[in-house]
PDB file of C-alpha atoms in Angstrom:
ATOM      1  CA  UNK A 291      66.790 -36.932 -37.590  1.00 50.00           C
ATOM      2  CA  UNK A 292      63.976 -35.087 -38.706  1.00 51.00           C
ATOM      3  CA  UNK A 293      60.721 -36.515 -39.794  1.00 50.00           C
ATOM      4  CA  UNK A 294      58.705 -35.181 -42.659  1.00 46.00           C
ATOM      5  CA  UNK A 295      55.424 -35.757 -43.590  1.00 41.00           C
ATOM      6  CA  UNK A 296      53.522 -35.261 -46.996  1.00 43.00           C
ATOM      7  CA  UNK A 297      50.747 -33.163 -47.311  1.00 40.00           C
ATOM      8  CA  UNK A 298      47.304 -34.918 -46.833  1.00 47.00           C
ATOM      9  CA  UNK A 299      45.928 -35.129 -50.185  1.00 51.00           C
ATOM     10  CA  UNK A 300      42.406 -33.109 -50.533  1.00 56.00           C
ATOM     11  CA  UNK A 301      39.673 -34.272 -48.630  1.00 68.00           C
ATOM     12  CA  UNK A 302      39.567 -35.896 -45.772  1.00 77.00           C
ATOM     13  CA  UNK A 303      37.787 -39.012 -46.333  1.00 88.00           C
ATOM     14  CA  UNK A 304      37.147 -41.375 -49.098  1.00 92.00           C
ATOM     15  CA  UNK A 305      33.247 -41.309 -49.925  1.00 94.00           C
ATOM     16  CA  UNK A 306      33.831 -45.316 -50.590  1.00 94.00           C
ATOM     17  CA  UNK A 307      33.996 -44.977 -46.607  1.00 92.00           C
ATOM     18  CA  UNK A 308      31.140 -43.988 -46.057  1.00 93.00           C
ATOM     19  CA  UNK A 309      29.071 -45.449 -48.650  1.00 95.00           C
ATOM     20  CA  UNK A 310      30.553 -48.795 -46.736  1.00 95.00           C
ATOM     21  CA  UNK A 311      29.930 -47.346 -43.277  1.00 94.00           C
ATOM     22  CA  UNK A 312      26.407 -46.593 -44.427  1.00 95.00           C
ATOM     23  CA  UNK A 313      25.483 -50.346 -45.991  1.00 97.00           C
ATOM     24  CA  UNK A 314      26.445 -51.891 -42.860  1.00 96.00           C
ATOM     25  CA  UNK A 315      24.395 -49.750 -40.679  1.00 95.00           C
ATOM     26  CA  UNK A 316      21.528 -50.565 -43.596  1.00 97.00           C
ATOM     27  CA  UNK A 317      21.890 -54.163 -43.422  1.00 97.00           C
ATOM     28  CA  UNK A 318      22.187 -53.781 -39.333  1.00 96.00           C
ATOM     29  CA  UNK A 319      19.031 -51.429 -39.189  1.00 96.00           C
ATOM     30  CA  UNK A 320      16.922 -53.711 -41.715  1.00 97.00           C
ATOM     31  CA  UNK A 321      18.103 -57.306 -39.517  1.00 97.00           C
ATOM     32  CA  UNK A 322      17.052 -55.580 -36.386  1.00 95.00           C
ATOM     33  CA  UNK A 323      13.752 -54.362 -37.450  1.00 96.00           C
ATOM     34  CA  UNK A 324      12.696 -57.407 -38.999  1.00 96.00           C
ATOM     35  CA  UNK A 325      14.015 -59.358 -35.917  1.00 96.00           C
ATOM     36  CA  UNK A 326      12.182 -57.017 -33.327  1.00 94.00           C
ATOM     37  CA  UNK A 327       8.862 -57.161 -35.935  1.00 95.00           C
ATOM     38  CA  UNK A 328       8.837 -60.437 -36.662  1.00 93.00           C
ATOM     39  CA  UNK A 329      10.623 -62.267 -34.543  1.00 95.00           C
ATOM     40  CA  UNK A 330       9.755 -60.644 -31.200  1.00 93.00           C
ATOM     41  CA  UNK A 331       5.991 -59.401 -32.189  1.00 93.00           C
ATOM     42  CA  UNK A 332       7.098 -55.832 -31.157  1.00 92.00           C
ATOM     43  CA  UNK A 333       4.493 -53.402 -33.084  1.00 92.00           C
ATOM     44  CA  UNK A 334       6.691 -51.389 -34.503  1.00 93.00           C
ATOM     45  CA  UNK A 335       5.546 -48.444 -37.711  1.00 96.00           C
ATOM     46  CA  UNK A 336       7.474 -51.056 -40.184  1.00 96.00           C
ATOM     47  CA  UNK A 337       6.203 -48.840 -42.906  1.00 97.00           C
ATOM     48  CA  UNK A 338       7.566 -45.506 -41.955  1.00 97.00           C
ATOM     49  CA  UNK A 339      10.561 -47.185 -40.378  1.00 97.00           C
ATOM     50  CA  UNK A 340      11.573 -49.167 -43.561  1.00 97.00           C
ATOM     51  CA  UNK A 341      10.748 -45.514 -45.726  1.00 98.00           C
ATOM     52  CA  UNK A 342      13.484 -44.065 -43.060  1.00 97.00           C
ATOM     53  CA  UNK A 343      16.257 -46.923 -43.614  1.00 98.00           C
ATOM     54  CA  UNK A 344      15.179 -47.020 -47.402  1.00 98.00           C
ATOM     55  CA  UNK A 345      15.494 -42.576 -47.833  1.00 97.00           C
ATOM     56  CA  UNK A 346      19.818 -43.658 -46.824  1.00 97.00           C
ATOM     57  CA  UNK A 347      19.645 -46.178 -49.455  1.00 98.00           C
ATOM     58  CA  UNK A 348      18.546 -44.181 -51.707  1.00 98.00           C
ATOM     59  CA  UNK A 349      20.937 -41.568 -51.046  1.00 97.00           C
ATOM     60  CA  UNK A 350      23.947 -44.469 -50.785  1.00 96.00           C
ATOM     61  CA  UNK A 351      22.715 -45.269 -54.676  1.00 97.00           C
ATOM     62  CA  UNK A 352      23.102 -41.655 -55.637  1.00 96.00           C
ATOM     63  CA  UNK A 353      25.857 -41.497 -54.085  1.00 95.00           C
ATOM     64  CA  UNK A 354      27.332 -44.116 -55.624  1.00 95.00           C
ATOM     65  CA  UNK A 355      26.476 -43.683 -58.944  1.00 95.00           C
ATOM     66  CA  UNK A 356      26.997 -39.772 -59.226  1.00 94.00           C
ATOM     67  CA  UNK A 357      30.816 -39.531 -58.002  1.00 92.00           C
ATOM     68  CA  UNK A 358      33.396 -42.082 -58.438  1.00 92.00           C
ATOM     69  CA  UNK A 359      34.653 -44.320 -55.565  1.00 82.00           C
ATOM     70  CA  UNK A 360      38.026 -42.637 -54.821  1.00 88.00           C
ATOM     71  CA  UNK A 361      36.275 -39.230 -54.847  1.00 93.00           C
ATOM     72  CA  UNK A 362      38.110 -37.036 -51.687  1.00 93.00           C
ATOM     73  CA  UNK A 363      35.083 -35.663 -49.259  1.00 92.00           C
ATOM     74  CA  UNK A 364      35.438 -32.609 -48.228  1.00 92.00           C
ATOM     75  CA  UNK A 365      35.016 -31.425 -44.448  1.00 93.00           C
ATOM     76  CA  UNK A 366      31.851 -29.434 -45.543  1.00 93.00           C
ATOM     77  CA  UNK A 367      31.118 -32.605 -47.997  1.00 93.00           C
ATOM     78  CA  UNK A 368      31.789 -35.112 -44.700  1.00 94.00           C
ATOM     79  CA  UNK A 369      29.898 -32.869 -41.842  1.00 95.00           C
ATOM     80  CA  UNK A 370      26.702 -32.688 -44.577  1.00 95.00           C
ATOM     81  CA  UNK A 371      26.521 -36.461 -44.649  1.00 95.00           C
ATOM     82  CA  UNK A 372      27.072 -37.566 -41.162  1.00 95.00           C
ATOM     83  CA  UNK A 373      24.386 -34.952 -40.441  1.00 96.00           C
ATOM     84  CA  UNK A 374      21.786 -36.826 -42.769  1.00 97.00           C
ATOM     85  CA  UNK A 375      22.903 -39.895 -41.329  1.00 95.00           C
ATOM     86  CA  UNK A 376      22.595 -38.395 -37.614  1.00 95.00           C
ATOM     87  CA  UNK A 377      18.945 -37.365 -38.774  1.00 96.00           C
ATOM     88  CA  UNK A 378      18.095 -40.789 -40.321  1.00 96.00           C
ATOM     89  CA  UNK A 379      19.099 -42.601 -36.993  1.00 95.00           C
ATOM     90  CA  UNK A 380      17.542 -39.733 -34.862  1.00 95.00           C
ATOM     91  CA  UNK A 381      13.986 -40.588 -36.811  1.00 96.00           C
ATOM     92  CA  UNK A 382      14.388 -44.339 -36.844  1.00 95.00           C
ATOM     93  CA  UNK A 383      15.285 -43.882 -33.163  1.00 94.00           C
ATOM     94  CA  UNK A 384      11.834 -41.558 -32.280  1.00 95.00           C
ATOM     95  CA  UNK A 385       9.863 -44.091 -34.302  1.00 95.00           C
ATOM     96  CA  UNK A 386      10.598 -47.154 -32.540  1.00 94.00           C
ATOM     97  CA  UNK A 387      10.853 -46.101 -29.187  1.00 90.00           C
ATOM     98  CA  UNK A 388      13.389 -43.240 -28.545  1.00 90.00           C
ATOM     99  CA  UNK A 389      15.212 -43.233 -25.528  1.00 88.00           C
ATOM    100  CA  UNK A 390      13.772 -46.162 -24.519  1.00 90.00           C
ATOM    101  CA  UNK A 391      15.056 -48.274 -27.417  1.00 88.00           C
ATOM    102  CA  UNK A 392      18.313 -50.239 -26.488  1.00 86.00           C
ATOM    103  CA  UNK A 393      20.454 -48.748 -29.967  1.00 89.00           C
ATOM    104  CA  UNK A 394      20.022 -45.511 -28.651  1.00 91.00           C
ATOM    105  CA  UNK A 395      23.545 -44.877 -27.989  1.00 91.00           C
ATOM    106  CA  UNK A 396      23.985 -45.807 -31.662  1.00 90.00           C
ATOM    107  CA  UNK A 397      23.537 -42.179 -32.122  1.00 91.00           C
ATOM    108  CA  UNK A 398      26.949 -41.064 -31.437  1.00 92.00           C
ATOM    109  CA  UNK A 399      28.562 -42.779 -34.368  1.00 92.00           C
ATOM    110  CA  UNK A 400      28.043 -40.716 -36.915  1.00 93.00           C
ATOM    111  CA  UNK A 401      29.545 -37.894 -34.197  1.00 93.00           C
ATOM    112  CA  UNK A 402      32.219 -40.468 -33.354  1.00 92.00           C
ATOM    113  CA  UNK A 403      33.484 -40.278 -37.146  1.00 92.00           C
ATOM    114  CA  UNK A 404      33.273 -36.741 -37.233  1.00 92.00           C
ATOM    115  CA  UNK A 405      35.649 -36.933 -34.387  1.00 92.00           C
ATOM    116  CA  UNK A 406      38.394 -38.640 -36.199  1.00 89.00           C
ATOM    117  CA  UNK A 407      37.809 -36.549 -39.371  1.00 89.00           C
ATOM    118  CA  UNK A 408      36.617 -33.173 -38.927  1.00 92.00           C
ATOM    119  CA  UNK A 409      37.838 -29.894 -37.209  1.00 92.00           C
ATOM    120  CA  UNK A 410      36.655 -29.598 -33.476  1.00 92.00           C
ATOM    121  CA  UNK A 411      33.750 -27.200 -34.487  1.00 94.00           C
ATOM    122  CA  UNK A 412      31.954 -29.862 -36.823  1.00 93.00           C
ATOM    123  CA  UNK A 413      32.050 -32.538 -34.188  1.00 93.00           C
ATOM    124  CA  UNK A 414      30.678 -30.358 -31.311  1.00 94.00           C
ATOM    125  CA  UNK A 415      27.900 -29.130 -33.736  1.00 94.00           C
ATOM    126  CA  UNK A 416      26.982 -32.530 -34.966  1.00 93.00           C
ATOM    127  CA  UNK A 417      27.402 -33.545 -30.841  1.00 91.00           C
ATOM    128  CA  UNK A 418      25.046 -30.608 -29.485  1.00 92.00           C
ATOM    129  CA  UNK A 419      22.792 -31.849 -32.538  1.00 87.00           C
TER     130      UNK A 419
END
């Protein structure tokens, strides 16, 4: 018996995906920098670090409100945002401590998703990155 399989349709990820991806790192990146400012007394840049997490709101909205949830990402369209979201961790990451800070290995999710989405040559760029 032979097994067929359809065609993926075009794109390779829903951008309702990562719009959701994206809000819960928000929500996780605003808890955690409230928690280590407040909380803890650690003297963190809140300023610049909330302009950081707020810049991938911002782009969530747009996001959001320019192209319709079931919109298809491309893999150009997919490596282009994990690569501002690799960015937006990378800078929240250098402002409040860099390697030092314990979500450092945070940074490989965005590279983790490329890995189950994109070709082999997107992942290891966003990886060497």
């Amino acid at each position: 018996m032979t097994e067929t399989f359809a065609a993926p349709p075009h794109g390779v990820l829903h951008l309702r995906t990562l719009i959701l991806i994206r809000w819960a790192a928000i929500t996780g990146q605003m808890v955690t920098l409230f928690m280590a400012y407040g909380a803890f007394g650690i003297g963190l840049p809140l300023g610049l670090c909330l302009l950081v997490v707020g810049m991938s709101a911002i782009v969530n909205l747009l996001l959001q409100f320019l192209y319709p949830e079931s919109t298809r990402l491309s893999e150009h369209q997919v490596f282009l945002i994990l690569a501002f979201d690799l960015a937006q961790l990378s800078g929240l990451l250098w402002l409040t401590g860099g390697l030092t800070n314990p979500f450092v290995l945070l940074i490989v999710a965005p590279v983790t998703i490329s890995a189950t989405a994109l070709p082999g040559r997107a992942t290891l760029t966003l990886g060497g990155v």
